[in-house]
Amino acid sequence: MTASFAFAQKSIVIAHDATWPPMEFVDQNKNIVGYSVDYCDAIAKEMGLTVEHRSVAWDGIFAGLVGRKYDMISSSVSITPERQKKFDFSDPYFEVTQAVILPADASGDSLADLKGKTLGGQLGTTGVFMAKRAEDVNTKEYDEIGFAIEALYTGRIDGVICDDAIAADYVLRNPKYAKKFKLAFIVKSDKPEYYGFVVKKGNKELLETLNKGIAAVKAKGIEADLRKKWIGQ
Amino acid sequence: MSVEKKEVRIAVTDGMLIPSGKDKSVVTAWTISLIFAISSIIYLCVTKPDPYLDILKFLPDGILVTFEVTVSAILLTIPIGLATGMGRLSENKIINLIASTYVEIIRGIPLLVQLFFIYYAIGEFIQLPDLAAAVIAMSVCYGAYMGEVFRAGIDAIDTGQTEAARSLGLNKTETMFMVILPQSWRTILPPVGNEFIALLKDSSLISILAVSELLRRGREYASVTFNYFECYLMVALIYLVITLLLSKAVSIMENKLNYYDD
């Protein structure tokens, strides 16, 4: 209780790269919204915190955390061993897989089918890392996932790799892209991938609060509601 | 600035000797900067090969792309600038209007916005290869600035030169290309050199098009390793070295032009 009380005094600043629908994005009223945003708000409500959401570019989002520009990152950050060396992660709050979007008339069921093709993705995301590890697949790293999608739309690249929830959003919900693209396949991986909230190395106080909050959100069924609202399942 | 211009004008019209711009001393701001940049890179790579040498090994193809884009854009910019500058001075109202409108519009839109426009917006209609889009956007943008430099340079040549050339029987085109332009190079080159260097630095903006130039390579490396400080320090030092070399090339050209033909 004392920990949460201490936090209640000041506002926690949360950084999002708000270009990742439906997890975090800017809606038509210029508000930062999405699954992760609601998740943070739910945690805040459970733990009695005040939070402030801030929109930040993905490129440098970790540098900003190191530079104390905000207290935590909630930006669909997958937990990877490399990232864990430099930062502390909360408990996982969302399981994710990497999905590949292709033009509706293209064929391909796995990364092996895309030999010699160019896959676009967002700079420094797990999807791009995965594409880079695949043999004979060229990668192109864009600043934002939206640029990669647009590059696919205009035929500059052959496909886009990103988190499945985002891929589904662009393919199914976006009226501009819905007819042109298809969610071609999920990239098989031996290890499951999870999103976690990121805090500065050694910020135990905030980390504990977050973990308690996540546990509460899951236990009370709020997480299931959020899934229904944003992911649709 | 105005004093300098006057000197050149007098020298051109009266044929007075211009003191050579060559600086004989070894310790100049340029040498200090270059030695600083190169020795910093070497020092960092030797003392902390991980990550500095690693970063350096990751960057060469990026440097090459930066070079390619800059050189092609410069080569394209010169004719565009020349045409624009002459168009701005043209007595033909329509040509004048076209050139002036081009300058006004392009100068009023940031290069970054032009890049987005040509790559993502026009991309819905015309497909340009990445590098071509980058080079075209950069040369169209810098052509406008260069046009103003050319206009000023041509304008600075005394009308007596035109009158003399015309009275010797040269036609308008001959006068421009054989008499006026060769002389105006002396005035034009220093500001043109500035534009070249600005262009080189602005080529970092094409990073937004996912073209793997120098800055992009640095960002790609940093995104995997989180070594932001080390990466951007290395990128900055390399840009500095390239820019210094380019500025030297321009000043050598200036010195070559800065003497008097007999």
Short mmCIF file of C-alpha atoms in Angstrom, two decimals:
data_model
loop_
_atom_site.label_atom_id
_atom_site.label_comp_id
_atom_site.label_asym_id
_atom_site.label_seq_id
_atom_site.Cartn_x
_atom_site.Cartn_y
_atom_site.Cartn_z
CA MET A 1 0.00 0.00 0.00
CA THR A 2 2.74 2.43 0.83
CA ALA A 3 4.31 1.99 -2.57
CA SER A 4 1.13 2.85 -4.41
CA PHE A 5 0.51 5.72 -2.06
CA ALA A 6 3.89 7.18 -2.89
CA PHE A 7 3.12 6.96 -6.59
CA ALA A 8 -0.29 8.49 -6.15
CA GLN A 9 1.39 11.74 -5.21
CA LYS A 10 2.93 12.19 -8.64
CA SER A 11 1.82 11.34 -12.06
CA ILE A 12 3.52 8.48 -13.91
CA VAL A 13 4.40 9.42 -17.45
CA ILE A 14 3.87 6.56 -19.91
CA ALA A 15 5.40 6.64 -23.39
CA HIS A 16 3.58 5.12 -26.34
CA ASP A 17 4.55 5.02 -29.98
CA ALA A 18 0.95 5.68 -30.93
CA THR A 19 1.18 4.26 -34.45
CA TRP A 20 0.37 0.64 -33.68
CA PRO A 21 -3.37 0.02 -33.96
CA PRO A 22 -5.22 -1.50 -32.18
CA MET A 23 -2.69 -1.62 -29.33
CA GLU A 24 -1.93 2.10 -29.20
CA PHE A 25 -2.84 4.75 -31.74
CA VAL A 26 -4.25 8.25 -32.07
CA ASP A 27 -7.99 8.36 -32.73
CA GLN A 28 -9.94 10.98 -34.66
CA ASN A 29 -10.26 13.14 -31.54
CA LYS A 30 -6.46 13.21 -31.25
CA ASN A 31 -6.48 11.08 -28.11
CA ILE A 32 -4.04 8.25 -27.54
CA VAL A 33 -6.22 5.15 -27.35
CA GLY A 34 -5.96 1.39 -27.71
CA TYR A 35 -5.65 -1.86 -25.83
CA SER A 36 -2.38 -1.03 -24.05
CA VAL A 37 -3.60 2.43 -23.15
CA ASP A 38 -6.78 1.08 -21.58
CA TYR A 39 -4.71 -1.61 -19.88
CA CYS A 40 -2.49 1.05 -18.29
CA ASP A 41 -5.52 3.04 -17.20
CA ALA A 42 -7.03 -0.10 -15.66
CA ILE A 43 -3.82 -0.77 -13.74
CA ALA A 44 -3.72 2.84 -12.62
CA LYS A 45 -7.30 2.62 -11.38
CA GLU A 46 -6.60 -0.61 -9.50
CA MET A 47 -3.44 0.75 -7.88
CA GLY A 48 -4.62 4.31 -7.35
CA LEU A 49 -2.09 5.96 -9.63
CA THR A 50 -2.36 8.99 -11.82
CA VAL A 51 -0.96 8.45 -15.28
CA GLU A 52 -0.13 10.68 -18.17
CA HIS A 53 0.09 9.22 -21.68
CA ARG A 54 2.64 10.63 -24.04
CA SER A 55 3.10 9.97 -27.73
CA VAL A 56 6.73 9.23 -28.62
CA ALA A 57 8.46 7.98 -31.78
CA TRP A 58 9.47 4.32 -31.60
CA ASP A 59 12.97 5.13 -32.78
CA GLY A 60 14.57 6.34 -29.57
CA ILE A 61 11.74 5.32 -27.26
CA PHE A 62 14.25 3.32 -25.17
CA ALA A 63 16.76 6.16 -25.21
CA GLY A 64 14.06 8.42 -23.74
CA LEU A 65 13.53 6.00 -20.89
CA VAL A 66 17.25 5.98 -20.14
CA GLY A 67 17.23 9.77 -20.36
CA ARG A 68 14.38 9.91 -17.77
CA LYS A 69 11.97 11.64 -20.12
CA TYR A 70 9.23 9.30 -18.89
CA ASP A 71 8.81 6.61 -16.25
CA MET A 72 7.75 3.66 -18.35
CA ILE A 73 7.06 2.44 -21.87
CA SER A 74 3.83 0.79 -22.84
CA SER A 75 4.25 0.43 -26.56
CA SER A 76 3.71 -3.20 -27.49
CA VAL A 77 7.27 -3.95 -26.47
CA SER A 78 8.02 -7.64 -26.83
CA ILE A 79 10.10 -9.12 -24.06
CA THR A 80 13.42 -10.25 -25.56
CA PRO A 81 16.65 -11.32 -23.83
CA GLU A 82 18.56 -8.46 -25.50
CA ARG A 83 16.11 -5.89 -24.21
CA GLN A 84 16.04 -7.50 -20.75
CA LYS A 85 19.77 -6.92 -20.45
CA LYS A 86 19.24 -3.18 -20.66
CA PHE A 87 15.78 -2.70 -19.15
CA ASP A 88 13.39 -4.23 -16.65
CA PHE A 89 10.12 -5.73 -17.88
CA SER A 90 6.84 -6.17 -16.07
CA ASP A 91 5.01 -9.50 -16.18
CA PRO A 92 3.68 -10.27 -19.68
CA TYR A 93 0.32 -8.72 -20.46
CA PHE A 94 -0.30 -9.89 -24.01
CA GLU A 95 0.84 -12.79 -26.13
CA VAL A 96 1.79 -11.99 -29.65
CA THR A 97 3.03 -13.73 -32.79
CA GLN A 98 4.57 -12.31 -35.91
CA ALA A 99 2.32 -12.20 -38.94
CA VAL A 100 3.03 -11.47 -42.57
CA ILE A 101 0.74 -9.34 -44.72
CA LEU A 102 0.85 -9.95 -48.47
CA PRO A 103 -1.09 -8.49 -51.37
CA ALA A 104 -4.39 -10.34 -51.79
CA ASP A 105 -3.28 -12.07 -54.99
CA ALA A 106 0.19 -13.13 -53.79
CA SER A 107 1.03 -16.62 -52.63
CA GLY A 108 3.22 -17.75 -49.75
CA ASP A 109 2.64 -19.68 -46.55
CA SER A 110 5.95 -19.27 -44.76
CA LEU A 111 9.05 -17.12 -44.74
CA ALA A 112 10.77 -19.79 -46.87
CA ASP A 113 8.29 -19.03 -49.67
CA LEU A 114 9.44 -15.41 -49.72
CA LYS A 115 13.00 -16.04 -50.87
CA GLY A 116 14.39 -13.08 -52.78
CA LYS A 117 11.40 -10.95 -51.80
CA THR A 118 11.52 -7.79 -49.71
CA LEU A 119 9.67 -7.69 -46.41
CA GLY A 120 9.05 -4.34 -44.80
CA GLY A 121 8.58 -3.69 -41.13
CA GLN A 122 9.15 -1.15 -38.43
CA LEU A 123 12.71 -0.31 -37.47
CA GLY A 124 13.85 -2.21 -34.40
CA THR A 125 10.81 -4.44 -33.97
CA THR A 126 10.80 -8.17 -33.36
CA GLY A 127 9.14 -8.74 -36.73
CA VAL A 128 12.05 -7.17 -38.57
CA PHE A 129 14.53 -9.12 -36.45
CA MET A 130 12.73 -12.31 -37.42
CA ALA A 131 12.73 -11.41 -41.13
CA LYS A 132 16.45 -10.66 -40.92
CA ARG A 133 17.12 -14.09 -39.49
CA ALA A 134 15.23 -15.75 -42.33
CA GLU A 135 17.36 -16.89 -45.25
CA ASP A 136 17.41 -14.89 -48.48
CA VAL A 137 14.68 -12.50 -47.40
CA ASN A 138 15.49 -8.82 -47.85
CA THR A 139 14.28 -6.45 -45.20
CA LYS A 140 13.41 -2.79 -45.29
CA GLU A 141 13.04 -0.97 -42.02
CA TYR A 142 10.59 1.93 -41.94
CA ASP A 143 10.17 4.49 -39.20
CA GLU A 144 6.58 3.51 -38.60
CA ILE A 145 4.56 0.44 -39.45
CA GLY A 146 2.11 2.67 -41.35
CA PHE A 147 4.89 3.64 -43.79
CA ALA A 148 5.63 -0.01 -44.45
CA ILE A 149 1.95 -0.74 -45.07
CA GLU A 150 1.75 2.23 -47.44
CA ALA A 151 4.91 1.05 -49.21
CA LEU A 152 3.25 -2.34 -49.70
CA TYR A 153 0.13 -0.60 -50.97
CA THR A 154 2.15 1.28 -53.59
CA GLY A 155 4.06 -1.86 -54.52
CA ARG A 156 7.51 -0.85 -53.31
CA ILE A 157 7.87 -3.97 -51.19
CA ASP A 158 6.44 -7.49 -51.38
CA GLY A 159 5.11 -7.91 -47.86
CA VAL A 160 5.00 -6.56 -44.34
CA ILE A 161 5.85 -8.35 -41.12
CA CYS A 162 4.51 -7.17 -37.78
CA ASP A 163 2.65 -8.27 -34.65
CA ASP A 164 -0.45 -10.29 -35.51
CA ALA A 165 -2.94 -7.99 -33.80
CA ILE A 166 -1.66 -5.02 -35.79
CA ALA A 167 -1.54 -7.00 -39.02
CA ALA A 168 -5.13 -8.08 -38.49
CA ASP A 169 -6.19 -4.52 -37.81
CA TYR A 170 -4.66 -3.24 -41.05
CA VAL A 171 -6.03 -6.09 -43.12
CA LEU A 172 -9.50 -6.46 -41.67
CA ARG A 173 -10.50 -3.12 -40.25
CA ASN A 174 -8.79 -0.55 -42.43
CA PRO A 175 -11.15 0.28 -45.30
CA LYS A 176 -8.31 1.41 -47.56
CA TYR A 177 -6.31 -1.79 -47.27
CA ALA A 178 -8.96 -4.42 -46.51
CA LYS A 179 -9.53 -5.51 -50.12
CA LYS A 180 -5.91 -5.23 -51.25
CA PHE A 181 -4.17 -7.26 -48.57
CA LYS A 182 -4.50 -10.55 -46.80
CA LEU A 183 -3.10 -11.86 -43.58
CA ALA A 184 -1.01 -14.52 -45.31
CA PHE A 185 0.51 -16.47 -42.44
CA ILE A 186 1.77 -16.48 -38.88
CA VAL A 187 5.50 -17.00 -38.55
CA LYS A 188 6.13 -20.14 -36.57
CA SER A 189 8.42 -19.64 -33.61
CA ASP A 190 9.65 -22.07 -31.00
CA LYS A 191 9.39 -19.47 -28.27
CA PRO A 192 6.20 -17.61 -27.38
CA GLU A 193 6.47 -13.83 -27.52
CA TYR A 194 4.89 -11.52 -24.97
CA TYR A 195 4.44 -7.80 -24.51
CA GLY A 196 5.62 -6.30 -21.26
CA PHE A 197 5.74 -2.82 -19.79
CA VAL A 198 9.28 -1.45 -19.68
CA VAL A 199 10.85 0.47 -16.84
CA LYS A 200 14.34 1.71 -16.18
CA LYS A 201 16.73 -0.94 -14.91
CA GLY A 202 16.42 -1.16 -11.13
CA ASN A 203 13.10 0.67 -10.78
CA LYS A 204 11.75 -2.05 -8.48
CA GLU A 205 9.08 0.11 -6.85
CA LEU A 206 7.27 0.82 -10.11
CA LEU A 207 7.81 -2.72 -11.37
CA GLU A 208 6.13 -4.23 -8.33
CA THR A 209 3.21 -1.87 -8.60
CA LEU A 210 2.78 -2.75 -12.26
CA ASN A 211 2.91 -6.49 -11.62
CA LYS A 212 0.33 -6.21 -8.86
CA GLY A 213 -1.82 -4.14 -11.19
CA ILE A 214 -1.53 -6.64 -14.03
CA ALA A 215 -2.49 -9.47 -11.70
CA ALA A 216 -5.54 -7.51 -10.51
CA VAL A 217 -6.62 -6.60 -14.05
CA LYS A 218 -6.39 -10.23 -15.11
CA ALA A 219 -8.14 -11.56 -12.00
CA LYS A 220 -11.07 -9.16 -12.24
CA GLY A 221 -11.77 -10.03 -15.86
CA ILE A 222 -10.95 -6.53 -17.08
CA GLU A 223 -8.40 -7.97 -19.46
CA ALA A 224 -11.03 -10.16 -21.11
CA ASP A 225 -13.26 -7.09 -21.58
CA LEU A 226 -10.42 -5.14 -23.14
CA ARG A 227 -9.70 -8.00 -25.53
CA LYS A 228 -13.30 -8.02 -26.63
CA LYS A 229 -13.28 -4.26 -27.09
CA TRP A 230 -10.05 -3.90 -29.09
CA ILE A 231 -9.07 -7.26 -30.52
CA GLY A 232 -12.54 -8.64 -31.02
CA GLN A 233 -12.08 -12.06 -29.45
CA MET B 1 29.64 40.11 -47.93
CA SER B 2 28.97 43.24 -49.92
CA VAL B 3 32.59 44.35 -49.67
CA GLU B 4 33.79 41.02 -51.00
CA LYS B 5 31.38 41.18 -53.90
CA LYS B 6 32.59 44.63 -54.83
CA GLU B 7 36.19 43.49 -54.94
CA VAL B 8 35.34 40.68 -57.31
CA ARG B 9 33.39 43.01 -59.52
CA ILE B 10 36.19 45.50 -59.79
CA ALA B 11 38.65 42.75 -60.41
CA VAL B 12 36.56 41.22 -63.15
CA THR B 13 35.87 44.43 -64.97
CA ASP B 14 39.26 46.06 -64.58
CA GLY B 15 41.43 42.98 -64.68
CA MET B 16 43.13 43.72 -61.40
CA LEU B 17 45.01 40.87 -59.74
CA ILE B 18 43.13 39.16 -56.95
CA PRO B 19 45.42 38.04 -54.14
CA SER B 20 45.58 34.26 -54.16
CA GLY B 21 43.16 32.73 -51.70
CA LYS B 22 45.54 29.90 -51.00
CA ASP B 23 46.37 29.68 -47.34
CA LYS B 24 49.90 28.38 -46.94
CA SER B 25 49.75 27.73 -43.21
CA VAL B 26 49.28 24.13 -42.11
CA VAL B 27 47.27 24.81 -38.95
CA THR B 28 43.87 25.84 -40.17
CA ALA B 29 40.41 25.31 -38.76
CA TRP B 30 39.93 22.73 -41.49
CA THR B 31 43.00 20.64 -40.60
CA ILE B 32 42.22 20.80 -36.89
CA SER B 33 38.67 19.60 -37.48
CA LEU B 34 39.71 16.82 -39.83
CA ILE B 35 42.45 15.56 -37.52
CA PHE B 36 40.04 15.75 -34.59
CA ALA B 37 37.39 13.74 -36.43
CA ILE B 38 39.66 11.06 -37.85
CA SER B 39 41.71 10.59 -34.70
CA SER B 40 38.54 10.37 -32.61
CA ILE B 41 37.25 7.59 -34.84
CA ILE B 42 40.57 5.73 -34.68
CA TYR B 43 40.93 6.28 -30.92
CA LEU B 44 37.42 4.98 -30.21
CA CYS B 45 37.86 1.95 -32.47
CA VAL B 46 41.20 1.00 -30.93
CA THR B 47 40.33 1.53 -27.27
CA LYS B 48 36.76 0.21 -27.42
CA PRO B 49 36.44 -2.05 -30.45
CA ASP B 50 33.18 -3.29 -28.94
CA PRO B 51 31.00 -1.50 -29.94
CA TYR B 52 32.82 1.23 -31.94
CA LEU B 53 34.69 -0.95 -34.44
CA ASP B 54 31.55 -3.03 -34.81
CA ILE B 55 29.53 0.07 -35.64
CA LEU B 56 32.16 1.25 -38.09
CA LYS B 57 32.02 -2.09 -39.90
CA PHE B 58 28.25 -1.81 -40.13
CA LEU B 59 28.23 1.61 -41.79
CA PRO B 60 30.23 1.48 -45.07
CA ASP B 61 27.35 0.65 -47.43
CA GLY B 62 25.40 3.46 -45.78
CA ILE B 63 28.26 5.85 -46.47
CA LEU B 64 28.26 4.69 -50.08
CA VAL B 65 24.54 5.37 -50.49
CA THR B 66 24.91 8.81 -48.90
CA PHE B 67 27.68 9.48 -51.39
CA GLU B 68 25.70 8.21 -54.36
CA VAL B 69 22.66 10.28 -53.49
CA THR B 70 24.69 13.41 -52.81
CA VAL B 71 26.79 13.21 -55.98
CA SER B 72 23.84 12.43 -58.25
CA ALA B 73 21.76 15.16 -56.65
CA ILE B 74 24.62 17.66 -57.08
CA LEU B 75 25.04 16.72 -60.76
CA LEU B 76 21.31 17.17 -61.34
CA THR B 77 21.10 20.33 -59.29
CA ILE B 78 23.61 22.28 -61.37
CA PRO B 79 21.65 22.24 -64.65
CA ILE B 80 18.36 22.80 -62.81
CA GLY B 81 19.87 25.74 -60.93
CA LEU B 82 21.43 27.18 -64.06
CA ALA B 83 18.18 26.96 -66.00
CA THR B 84 16.24 28.46 -63.11
CA GLY B 85 18.72 31.29 -62.59
CA MET B 86 18.73 32.18 -66.26
CA GLY B 87 14.96 31.85 -66.38
CA ARG B 88 14.64 34.31 -63.52
CA LEU B 89 16.73 36.81 -65.48
CA SER B 90 15.00 36.15 -68.77
CA GLU B 91 13.15 38.99 -70.47
CA ASN B 92 10.60 36.48 -71.70
CA LYS B 93 7.76 36.96 -69.24
CA ILE B 94 6.44 33.40 -69.39
CA ILE B 95 9.83 31.76 -68.81
CA ASN B 96 10.48 34.24 -66.03
CA LEU B 97 7.14 33.47 -64.41
CA ILE B 98 7.66 29.70 -64.59
CA ALA B 99 11.13 29.91 -63.04
CA SER B 100 10.00 32.31 -60.32
CA THR B 101 6.96 30.23 -59.42
CA TYR B 102 9.10 27.11 -59.15
CA VAL B 103 11.48 28.89 -56.78
CA GLU B 104 8.68 30.33 -54.66
CA ILE B 105 6.83 27.05 -54.27
CA ILE B 106 9.80 24.79 -53.63
CA ARG B 107 11.50 27.21 -51.27
CA GLY B 108 8.33 27.42 -49.21
CA ILE B 109 8.02 23.70 -48.53
CA PRO B 110 10.40 21.88 -46.18
CA LEU B 111 12.53 19.21 -47.83
CA LEU B 112 11.21 16.59 -45.42
CA VAL B 113 7.65 17.29 -46.54
CA GLN B 114 8.72 17.13 -50.19
CA LEU B 115 10.31 13.75 -49.53
CA PHE B 116 7.13 12.40 -47.97
CA PHE B 117 5.16 13.80 -50.87
CA ILE B 118 7.26 12.31 -53.64
CA TYR B 119 7.64 8.94 -51.92
CA TYR B 120 4.36 8.21 -50.22
CA ALA B 121 1.83 10.56 -51.83
CA ILE B 122 2.89 10.46 -55.48
CA GLY B 123 3.71 6.79 -54.94
CA GLU B 124 0.01 6.02 -55.37
CA PHE B 125 0.27 7.09 -59.02
CA ILE B 126 3.88 6.89 -60.13
CA GLN B 127 6.34 4.31 -58.87
CA LEU B 128 9.84 5.64 -58.53
CA PRO B 129 12.67 3.47 -57.26
CA ASP B 130 13.71 4.53 -53.75
CA LEU B 131 17.02 6.08 -54.69
CA ALA B 132 15.56 7.87 -57.71
CA ALA B 133 12.80 9.35 -55.57
CA ALA B 134 15.37 10.56 -53.07
CA VAL B 135 17.67 12.05 -55.71
CA ILE B 136 14.83 13.77 -57.57
CA ALA B 137 13.35 15.26 -54.41
CA MET B 138 16.75 16.54 -53.28
CA SER B 139 17.72 18.03 -56.64
CA VAL B 140 14.32 19.64 -57.21
CA CYS B 141 14.57 21.22 -53.77
CA TYR B 142 18.17 22.35 -54.04
CA GLY B 143 17.69 23.41 -57.68
CA ALA B 144 15.47 26.21 -56.41
CA TYR B 145 18.08 27.49 -53.97
CA MET B 146 20.81 27.04 -56.54
CA GLY B 147 18.73 29.02 -59.05
CA GLU B 148 18.90 32.01 -56.75
CA VAL B 149 22.66 31.64 -56.40
CA PHE B 150 23.08 31.51 -60.17
CA ARG B 151 20.77 34.47 -60.66
CA ALA B 152 22.76 36.59 -58.21
CA GLY B 153 26.05 35.47 -59.75
CA ILE B 154 24.99 36.29 -63.28
CA ASP B 155 23.42 39.53 -62.16
CA ALA B 156 26.68 40.58 -60.53
CA ILE B 157 28.54 40.74 -63.86
CA ASP B 158 28.72 44.29 -65.09
CA THR B 159 26.37 45.07 -67.97
CA GLY B 160 29.42 46.52 -69.72
CA GLN B 161 30.52 42.93 -70.34
CA THR B 162 27.31 42.15 -72.20
CA GLU B 163 27.50 45.38 -74.12
CA ALA B 164 31.11 44.71 -75.10
CA ALA B 165 30.36 41.14 -76.15
CA ARG B 166 27.34 42.15 -78.18
CA SER B 167 29.25 44.94 -79.92
CA LEU B 168 31.90 42.38 -80.87
CA GLY B 169 29.19 40.52 -82.76
CA LEU B 170 28.34 37.70 -80.31
CA ASN B 171 24.69 36.78 -80.11
CA LYS B 172 22.75 36.50 -76.85
CA THR B 173 23.49 32.83 -76.21
CA GLU B 174 27.16 33.18 -77.05
CA THR B 175 27.39 36.19 -74.76
CA MET B 176 25.84 34.22 -71.89
CA PHE B 177 27.88 31.04 -72.27
CA MET B 178 31.20 32.46 -73.45
CA VAL B 179 31.44 35.75 -71.60
CA ILE B 180 29.06 36.07 -68.69
CA LEU B 181 28.91 32.55 -67.21
CA PRO B 182 32.67 31.89 -67.17
CA GLN B 183 33.14 35.10 -65.25
CA SER B 184 30.26 34.57 -62.86
CA TRP B 185 31.66 31.20 -61.74
CA ARG B 186 34.04 33.07 -59.47
CA THR B 187 31.16 34.73 -57.63
CA ILE B 188 28.94 31.67 -57.74
CA LEU B 189 31.30 28.97 -56.53
CA PRO B 190 31.55 29.84 -52.81
CA PRO B 191 27.76 29.93 -52.22
CA VAL B 192 27.35 26.88 -54.50
CA GLY B 193 29.88 25.04 -52.32
CA ASN B 194 27.75 25.93 -49.31
CA GLU B 195 24.70 24.50 -51.01
CA PHE B 196 26.58 21.27 -51.80
CA ILE B 197 27.53 20.83 -48.17
CA ALA B 198 23.99 21.61 -47.02
CA LEU B 199 22.73 19.07 -49.55
CA LEU B 200 25.07 16.41 -48.24
CA LYS B 201 23.89 16.99 -44.69
CA ASP B 202 20.24 17.07 -45.70
CA SER B 203 20.67 13.71 -47.41
CA SER B 204 20.27 12.32 -43.88
CA LEU B 205 16.59 13.21 -44.23
CA ILE B 206 16.05 10.48 -46.82
CA SER B 207 16.48 8.11 -43.89
CA ILE B 208 12.70 8.54 -43.56
CA LEU B 209 12.23 6.75 -46.92
CA ALA B 210 13.87 3.63 -45.47
CA VAL B 211 16.78 4.16 -47.85
CA SER B 212 19.81 2.63 -46.18
CA GLU B 213 22.01 5.68 -46.10
CA LEU B 214 24.46 6.53 -43.34
CA LEU B 215 22.02 7.74 -40.69
CA ARG B 216 19.61 4.87 -41.41
CA ARG B 217 22.39 2.30 -40.95
CA GLY B 218 23.29 3.92 -37.64
CA ARG B 219 19.67 3.81 -36.53
CA GLU B 220 19.34 0.18 -37.57
CA TYR B 221 22.39 -0.71 -35.51
CA ALA B 222 21.15 1.28 -32.52
CA SER B 223 17.71 -0.31 -32.70
CA VAL B 224 19.22 -3.75 -32.13
CA THR B 225 21.95 -2.95 -29.63
CA PHE B 226 20.49 0.11 -27.86
CA ASN B 227 23.94 1.71 -28.09
CA TYR B 228 22.43 5.06 -29.03
CA PHE B 229 25.27 7.23 -27.79
CA GLU B 230 28.00 5.22 -29.49
CA CYS B 231 26.09 4.87 -32.76
CA TYR B 232 25.13 8.47 -33.22
CA LEU B 233 28.59 9.64 -32.15
CA MET B 234 30.12 7.50 -34.87
CA VAL B 235 27.59 8.65 -37.46
CA ALA B 236 28.22 12.29 -36.53
CA LEU B 237 32.00 11.88 -36.84
CA ILE B 238 31.70 10.21 -40.24
CA TYR B 239 29.40 12.94 -41.54
CA LEU B 240 31.94 15.45 -40.29
CA VAL B 241 34.79 13.76 -42.19
CA ILE B 242 32.80 13.60 -45.44
CA THR B 243 31.62 17.19 -45.15
CA LEU B 244 35.16 18.40 -44.47
CA LEU B 245 36.45 16.57 -47.54
CA LEU B 246 33.72 18.07 -49.69
CA SER B 247 34.39 21.58 -48.41
CA LYS B 248 38.08 21.09 -49.23
CA ALA B 249 37.22 20.02 -52.76
CA VAL B 250 35.15 23.17 -53.20
CA SER B 251 37.86 25.44 -51.83
CA ILE B 252 40.45 23.86 -54.14
CA MET B 253 38.15 24.66 -57.06
CA GLU B 254 37.76 28.21 -55.76
CA ASN B 255 41.52 28.65 -55.64
CA LYS B 256 41.90 27.37 -59.18
CA LEU B 257 39.43 29.94 -60.44
CA ASN B 258 40.84 32.69 -58.32
CA TYR B 259 43.69 33.73 -60.56
CA TYR B 260 43.78 35.82 -63.64
CA ASP B 261 44.08 34.54 -67.15
CA ASP B 262 46.63 36.49 -69.12
#
